[in-house]
CSV table of C-alpha atoms in Angstrom, one decimal:
chain,number,residue,atom,x,y,z
F,1,MET,CA,61.1,36.4,-48.8
F,2,SER,CA,63.0,39.3,-47.4
F,3,GLU,CA,66.5,40.5,-48.4
F,4,LEU,CA,67.8,39.0,-45.1
F,5,GLN,CA,66.3,35.6,-46.0
F,6,SER,CA,67.8,35.8,-49.5
F,7,SER,CA,71.2,36.5,-48.1
F,8,LEU,CA,70.9,33.7,-45.5
F,9,LEU,CA,70.0,31.3,-48.2
F,10,LEU,CA,73.0,32.3,-50.3
F,11,LYS,CA,75.4,32.2,-47.3
F,12,LYS,CA,74.2,28.7,-46.6
F,13,GLN,CA,74.9,27.6,-50.2
F,14,LEU,CA,78.3,29.2,-50.1
F,15,ALA,CA,79.2,27.5,-46.8
F,16,GLU,CA,78.0,24.1,-48.2
F,17,LEU,CA,79.9,24.5,-51.4
F,18,ASN,CA,83.1,25.3,-49.4
F,19,LYS,CA,82.6,22.3,-47.2
F,20,ASN,CA,81.6,19.9,-49.9
F,21,PRO,CA,82.9,21.1,-53.3
F,22,VAL,CA,81.1,19.9,-56.4
F,23,GLU,CA,83.1,18.4,-59.2
F,24,GLY,CA,83.4,20.6,-62.3
F,25,PHE,CA,83.4,24.1,-60.7
F,26,SER,CA,84.5,26.1,-57.8
F,27,ALA,CA,82.5,29.0,-56.3
F,28,GLY,CA,83.2,32.1,-54.3
F,29,LEU,CA,82.2,35.8,-54.1
F,30,ILE,CA,83.4,38.6,-56.3
F,31,ASP,CA,83.6,40.8,-53.1
F,32,ASP,CA,83.5,39.2,-49.7
F,33,ASN,CA,81.1,41.8,-48.5
F,34,ASP,CA,78.5,41.2,-51.1
F,35,ILE,CA,76.7,37.8,-51.0
F,36,PHE,CA,74.6,38.6,-54.0
F,37,ARG,CA,77.5,38.6,-56.5
F,38,TRP,CA,79.4,35.4,-57.0
F,39,GLU,CA,82.4,34.4,-59.1
F,40,VAL,CA,82.6,30.8,-60.3
F,41,LEU,CA,85.3,29.0,-62.2
F,42,ILE,CA,84.0,26.3,-64.5
F,43,ILE,CA,86.3,23.5,-65.6
F,44,GLY,CA,85.7,22.7,-69.2
F,45,PRO,CA,83.8,19.3,-69.1
F,46,PRO,CA,85.9,16.3,-70.1
F,47,ASP,CA,85.3,14.8,-73.5
F,48,THR,CA,83.9,18.0,-74.9
F,49,LEU,CA,85.6,20.8,-77.0
F,50,TYR,CA,85.9,22.8,-73.8
F,51,GLU,CA,88.0,20.2,-72.0
F,52,GLY,CA,91.1,21.7,-70.4
F,53,GLY,CA,89.6,25.2,-70.2
F,54,PHE,CA,89.0,27.3,-67.1
F,55,PHE,CA,86.1,29.6,-67.6
F,56,LYS,CA,85.4,32.3,-65.1
F,57,ALA,CA,81.8,33.5,-64.8
F,58,HIS,CA,79.8,35.9,-62.6
F,59,LEU,CA,76.4,35.3,-61.1
F,60,TYR,CA,74.3,38.3,-60.1
F,61,PHE,CA,71.5,37.5,-57.7
F,62,PRO,CA,68.5,39.8,-57.3
F,63,LYS,CA,67.3,40.7,-53.8
F,64,GLU,CA,64.2,38.6,-54.5
F,65,TYR,CA,66.2,35.4,-54.9
F,66,PRO,CA,65.0,32.6,-54.9
F,67,LEU,CA,61.7,34.0,-56.2
F,68,ARG,CA,63.6,35.4,-59.2
F,69,PRO,CA,66.6,34.0,-61.0
F,70,PRO,CA,70.2,35.3,-61.1
F,71,ARG,CA,71.8,36.6,-64.2
F,72,MET,CA,75.0,34.7,-65.3
F,73,LYS,CA,77.8,36.2,-67.4
F,74,PHE,CA,81.0,34.6,-68.5
F,75,VAL,CA,84.0,36.8,-67.9
F,76,THR,CA,86.4,34.6,-69.8
F,77,GLU,CA,85.9,34.7,-73.5
F,78,ILE,CA,83.9,31.7,-74.6
F,79,TRP,CA,82.4,30.6,-78.0
F,80,HIS,CA,79.1,28.8,-77.6
F,81,PRO,CA,75.7,28.9,-79.3
F,82,ASN,CA,73.9,29.6,-76.0
F,83,ILE,CA,76.3,32.2,-74.7
F,84,GLU,CA,76.1,35.7,-76.1
F,85,LYS,CA,79.3,37.3,-77.4
F,86,ASN,CA,79.4,39.6,-74.3
F,87,GLY,CA,79.3,36.5,-72.1
F,88,ASP,CA,75.6,36.5,-71.1
F,89,VAL,CA,74.3,33.0,-70.6
F,90,CYS,CA,71.0,32.2,-72.3
F,91,ILE,CA,69.6,29.1,-70.6
F,92,SER,CA,65.9,28.5,-70.0
F,93,ILE,CA,66.2,27.7,-66.3
F,94,LEU,CA,67.4,31.3,-65.8
F,95,HIS,CA,64.3,32.7,-67.5
F,96,GLU,CA,61.3,33.5,-65.3
F,97,PRO,CA,58.1,31.6,-65.8
F,98,GLY,CA,55.5,33.5,-67.8
F,99,ASP,CA,58.3,35.4,-69.4
F,100,ASP,CA,58.4,33.3,-72.5
F,101,LYS,CA,59.7,35.9,-74.9
F,102,TRP,CA,60.3,33.3,-77.7
F,103,GLY,CA,57.2,31.1,-77.0
F,104,TYR,CA,58.8,27.7,-77.0
F,105,GLU,CA,60.0,27.1,-73.5
F,106,LYS,CA,58.0,24.8,-71.3
F,107,ALA,CA,57.2,26.2,-67.8
F,108,SER,CA,59.0,23.2,-66.3
F,109,GLU,CA,62.2,24.2,-68.0
F,110,ARG,CA,62.2,27.7,-66.6
F,111,TRP,CA,63.1,29.2,-63.3
F,112,LEU,CA,62.0,27.6,-60.0
F,113,PRO,CA,62.8,28.8,-56.5
F,114,VAL,CA,64.4,25.4,-55.7
F,115,HIS,CA,67.3,26.2,-58.0
F,116,THR,CA,70.7,26.8,-56.3
F,117,VAL,CA,74.1,27.8,-57.5
F,118,GLU,CA,74.9,24.1,-57.8
F,119,THR,CA,71.8,23.2,-59.9
F,120,ILE,CA,72.4,26.2,-62.1
F,121,LEU,CA,76.0,25.3,-62.7
F,122,ILE,CA,75.2,21.7,-63.4
F,123,SER,CA,72.8,22.9,-66.1
F,124,VAL,CA,75.4,25.3,-67.5
F,125,ILE,CA,78.0,22.6,-67.6
F,126,SER,CA,75.7,20.2,-69.4
F,127,MET,CA,74.8,23.1,-71.8
F,128,LEU,CA,78.6,23.4,-72.6
F,129,ALA,CA,78.6,19.7,-73.5
F,130,ASP,CA,75.4,19.8,-75.4
F,131,PRO,CA,74.4,23.1,-77.0
F,132,ASN,CA,70.7,23.8,-77.5
F,133,ASP,CA,70.3,24.6,-81.2
F,134,GLU,CA,66.8,25.9,-80.9
F,135,SER,CA,67.5,29.1,-79.0
F,136,PRO,CA,70.9,30.4,-80.1
F,137,ALA,CA,72.1,33.5,-78.2
F,138,ASN,CA,75.2,33.7,-80.4
F,139,VAL,CA,73.7,33.1,-83.9
F,140,ASP,CA,77.2,33.0,-85.6
F,141,ALA,CA,78.4,30.3,-83.2
F,142,ALA,CA,75.1,28.3,-83.7
F,143,LYS,CA,75.5,28.5,-87.5
F,144,GLU,CA,79.1,27.4,-87.3
F,145,TRP,CA,78.2,24.6,-85.0
F,146,ARG,CA,75.6,23.3,-87.5
F,147,GLU,CA,77.3,24.1,-90.8
F,148,ALA,CA,81.0,24.7,-90.3
F,149,TYR,CA,82.0,22.5,-87.4
F,150,PRO,CA,85.8,22.6,-88.0
F,151,GLU,CA,85.7,26.4,-87.8
F,152,PHE,CA,83.5,26.2,-84.6
F,153,LYS,CA,86.1,23.7,-83.1
F,154,ARG,CA,88.9,26.0,-84.0
F,155,LYS,CA,87.3,29.0,-82.3
F,156,VAL,CA,86.5,27.0,-79.1
F,157,ALA,CA,90.1,25.7,-79.0
F,158,ARG,CA,91.4,29.2,-79.1
F,159,CYS,CA,89.1,30.2,-76.2
F,160,VAL,CA,90.3,27.1,-74.2
F,161,ARG,CA,94.0,28.1,-74.8
F,162,LYS,CA,93.3,31.7,-73.9
F,163,SER,CA,91.6,30.7,-70.7
F,164,GLN,CA,94.6,28.6,-69.7
F,165,GLU,CA,96.9,31.5,-70.3
F,166,GLU,CA,94.7,33.8,-68.2
F,167,CYS,CA,94.6,31.3,-65.4
F,168,SER,CA,98.3,30.6,-65.1
T,1,MET,CA,33.9,48.5,-60.6
T,2,GLY,CA,37.0,46.5,-60.8
T,3,ASN,CA,39.0,48.7,-58.4
T,4,CYS,CA,39.0,46.2,-55.5
T,5,LEU,CA,42.7,46.0,-55.5
T,6,LYS,CA,43.4,49.7,-55.6
T,7,ARG,CA,43.8,50.2,-51.9
T,8,SER,CA,46.1,48.2,-49.8
T,9,ALA,CA,43.6,47.5,-47.1
T,10,ALA,CA,41.2,45.4,-49.1
T,11,ASP,CA,42.2,42.2,-50.7
T,12,ASP,CA,45.9,42.1,-50.6
T,13,ILE,CA,48.2,39.2,-49.8
T,14,SER,CA,48.8,40.4,-46.3
T,15,LEU,CA,45.4,38.9,-45.4
T,16,LEU,CA,46.9,35.6,-46.0
T,17,ARG,CA,49.5,36.2,-43.4
T,18,GLY,CA,47.3,37.8,-40.8
T,19,GLY,CA,47.7,41.3,-42.1
T,20,ASN,CA,50.6,42.3,-40.0
T,21,GLU,CA,52.5,44.2,-42.6
T,22,PRO,CA,52.3,47.9,-41.8
T,23,THR,CA,51.7,50.3,-44.6
T,24,ARG,CA,54.8,52.5,-44.7
T,25,GLU,CA,54.6,56.0,-45.9
T,26,SER,CA,57.2,58.0,-47.8
T,27,SER,CA,59.0,60.5,-45.6
T,28,ALA,CA,60.3,62.4,-48.5
T,29,ASP,CA,58.0,65.4,-48.3
T,30,PRO,CA,58.2,67.5,-45.1
T,31,LEU,CA,55.9,70.1,-46.5
T,32,GLY,CA,52.7,68.3,-46.4
T,33,PRO,CA,51.0,65.0,-46.4
T,34,PRO,CA,52.4,62.6,-49.1
T,35,LEU,CA,50.5,62.4,-52.3
T,36,TYR,CA,48.5,59.2,-52.9
T,37,SER,CA,51.0,58.0,-55.4
T,38,GLU,CA,53.9,58.4,-52.9
T,39,ILE,CA,52.4,56.0,-50.4
T,40,ILE,CA,54.1,52.7,-50.6
T,41,GLN,CA,51.7,50.3,-52.0
T,42,PRO,CA,51.8,46.5,-52.1
T,43,VAL,CA,53.4,45.3,-55.3
T,44,PHE,CA,51.8,42.5,-57.4
T,45,TYR,CA,53.2,40.3,-60.1
T,46,PRO,CA,50.7,39.8,-63.0
T,47,SER,CA,53.5,37.8,-64.6
T,48,PRO,CA,56.6,36.8,-62.8
T,49,SER,CA,58.8,39.4,-64.4
T,50,VAL,CA,56.2,42.1,-64.3
T,51,SER,CA,55.9,43.9,-61.0
T,52,ARG,CA,53.4,46.7,-60.5
T,53,PRO,CA,52.1,48.7,-57.6
T,54,ALA,CA,48.4,47.9,-56.8
T,55,SER,CA,47.1,51.1,-58.3
T,56,HIS,CA,48.9,50.5,-61.7
T,57,LEU,CA,47.3,47.1,-62.4
T,58,THR,CA,44.9,46.9,-65.4
T,59,GLU,CA,41.5,45.6,-64.7
T,60,GLU,CA,42.3,42.3,-66.3
T,61,GLU,CA,45.4,42.0,-64.0
T,62,GLN,CA,43.3,42.8,-60.9
T,63,VAL,CA,40.9,40.0,-61.7
T,64,LYS,CA,43.8,37.6,-62.4
T,65,ILE,CA,45.5,38.5,-59.0
T,66,ALA,CA,42.2,38.4,-57.1
T,67,LYS,CA,41.5,34.9,-58.5
T,68,ARG,CA,45.0,33.8,-57.6
T,69,ILE,CA,44.7,35.1,-54.0
T,70,GLY,CA,41.4,33.3,-53.7
T,71,LEU,CA,42.9,30.1,-54.9
T,72,ILE,CA,45.9,30.3,-52.6
T,73,GLN,CA,43.6,30.8,-49.7
T,74,HIS,CA,41.9,27.5,-50.6
T,75,LEU,CA,45.1,25.6,-50.2
T,76,PRO,CA,45.2,23.9,-46.8
T,77,ILE,CA,47.6,24.9,-44.0
T,78,GLY,CA,48.7,22.3,-41.5
T,79,SER,CA,51.2,22.2,-38.7
T,80,TYR,CA,54.3,20.2,-39.3
T,81,ASP,CA,54.2,17.0,-37.3
T,82,GLY,CA,57.8,15.8,-37.9
T,83,CYS,CA,56.5,12.8,-39.7
T,84,SER,CA,59.5,11.1,-41.3
T,85,LYS,CA,57.7,10.5,-44.6
T,86,LYS,CA,57.4,14.3,-45.2
T,87,SER,CA,60.3,16.4,-46.4
T,88,ARG,CA,62.2,17.8,-43.5
T,89,GLU,CA,63.1,21.2,-44.9
T,90,CYS,CA,61.4,23.8,-47.0
T,91,VAL,CA,63.2,23.5,-50.3
T,92,ILE,CA,62.6,27.2,-51.1
T,93,CYS,CA,64.5,28.7,-48.1
T,94,MET,CA,66.4,25.5,-47.2
T,95,VAL,CA,65.5,25.8,-43.6
T,96,GLU,CA,64.3,22.7,-41.6
T,97,PHE,CA,60.7,22.7,-40.5
T,98,SER,CA,60.2,22.8,-36.8
T,99,VAL,CA,57.4,20.8,-35.2
T,100,GLU,CA,54.1,22.6,-35.0
T,101,GLU,CA,55.3,25.2,-37.6
T,102,ALA,CA,52.6,26.2,-40.1
T,103,VAL,CA,53.1,24.6,-43.5
T,104,ARG,CA,51.1,24.9,-46.7
T,105,TYR,CA,50.0,21.7,-48.6
T,106,LEU,CA,49.8,21.9,-52.4
T,107,PRO,CA,47.5,19.5,-54.2
T,108,CYS,CA,50.6,17.3,-55.1
T,109,MET,CA,51.2,17.0,-51.3
T,110,HIS,CA,54.5,18.9,-51.3
T,111,ILE,CA,54.8,21.1,-48.3
T,112,TYR,CA,56.5,24.5,-47.8
T,113,HIS,CA,56.6,27.3,-45.3
T,114,VAL,CA,53.4,29.3,-45.8
T,115,SER,CA,55.2,32.6,-46.5
T,116,CYS,CA,57.8,31.0,-48.8
T,117,ILE,CA,55.3,29.3,-51.0
T,118,ASP,CA,52.7,32.1,-51.0
T,119,ASP,CA,55.3,34.5,-52.3
T,120,TRP,CA,56.1,32.1,-55.1
T,121,LEU,CA,52.5,31.3,-55.9
T,122,MET,CA,51.7,35.0,-56.3
T,123,ARG,CA,54.2,34.9,-59.2
T,124,SER,CA,53.6,31.4,-60.6
T,125,LEU,CA,51.0,28.8,-59.8
T,126,THR,CA,53.2,25.8,-60.0
T,127,CYS,CA,54.7,23.5,-57.4
T,128,PRO,CA,58.5,24.3,-57.3
T,129,SER,CA,59.3,20.6,-56.6
T,130,CYS,CA,57.2,18.8,-59.2
T,131,MET,CA,56.1,21.7,-61.4
T,132,GLU,CA,52.5,20.6,-61.2
T,133,PRO,CA,50.2,23.5,-62.0
T,134,VAL,CA,48.4,24.2,-58.8
T,135,ASP,CA,45.2,25.6,-60.3
T,136,ALA,CA,44.6,22.6,-62.6
T,137,ALA,CA,45.2,20.2,-59.8
T,138,LEU,CA,42.9,22.0,-57.5
T,139,LEU,CA,40.1,22.0,-60.1
T,140,THR,CA,40.6,18.3,-60.6
T,141,THR,CA,40.1,17.7,-56.8
T,142,TYR,CA,36.9,19.8,-56.9
T,143,GLU,CA,35.6,17.7,-59.8
T,144,THR,CA,36.3,14.4,-58.2
T,145,THR,CA,34.9,15.3,-54.7
């Protein structure tokens, strides 16, 4: 898979997402001349604490995509057990197979070259609705989510409000 | 012993593709021939996130990769016949197969462009569509036939 093929594959996905937008997010490029760096806007999923929020995130694709996964980072502040305080998303499908640092992810839950921007974002949106308690990236958020839910809710609500202000 | 992967000519993946990848040399040094270490070597992935030039592989990794290459070579290649029951595009590069194009069959019967799937299998021996481990499935077929 050459860099040219990688960029063609990403261009194809961008064109497809522009033509047939997927519910729950919108996608574009950070810089129109760089197909390897995307900016997405995730709409806080309905019936979750994140409802009403607009969360901006960046996806950084390696030149070896789709053999290797992109990195994803929230730019909008977000409080979630599986998102680091600096915004880095920690989700098993973005981890390379064989790269099981923590030793509990099944190979089937990790990166596969069939993943697209759409499948990645669908996983991230479902992660927002349903945090994975086993692999917290933000330990404080995970602890609150388990033991001090009202405080967790308050922090998420603050992020949602802030995201609305940034977007307007 | 154990250095069979050290030079790019011997057992590398380019054999799988007809060996048409030229070995490029570094043009950095106008004063003399490039040192051995400066010659661009094929890169291998003992694990998906670990990439190493051929000469930096440990003996254990060389064996692992040699086995993997051998196994990939045993997977059949066919030409795409446009049969409607088969998938119409390669899900790795999302490009439609054209009739007569070379496709590789995995034991689970999923098909891909040869170059797309070989690059992936060199990193991970699983089918990207159904996640079936290719090596285990191949052993089972050997045992039952």
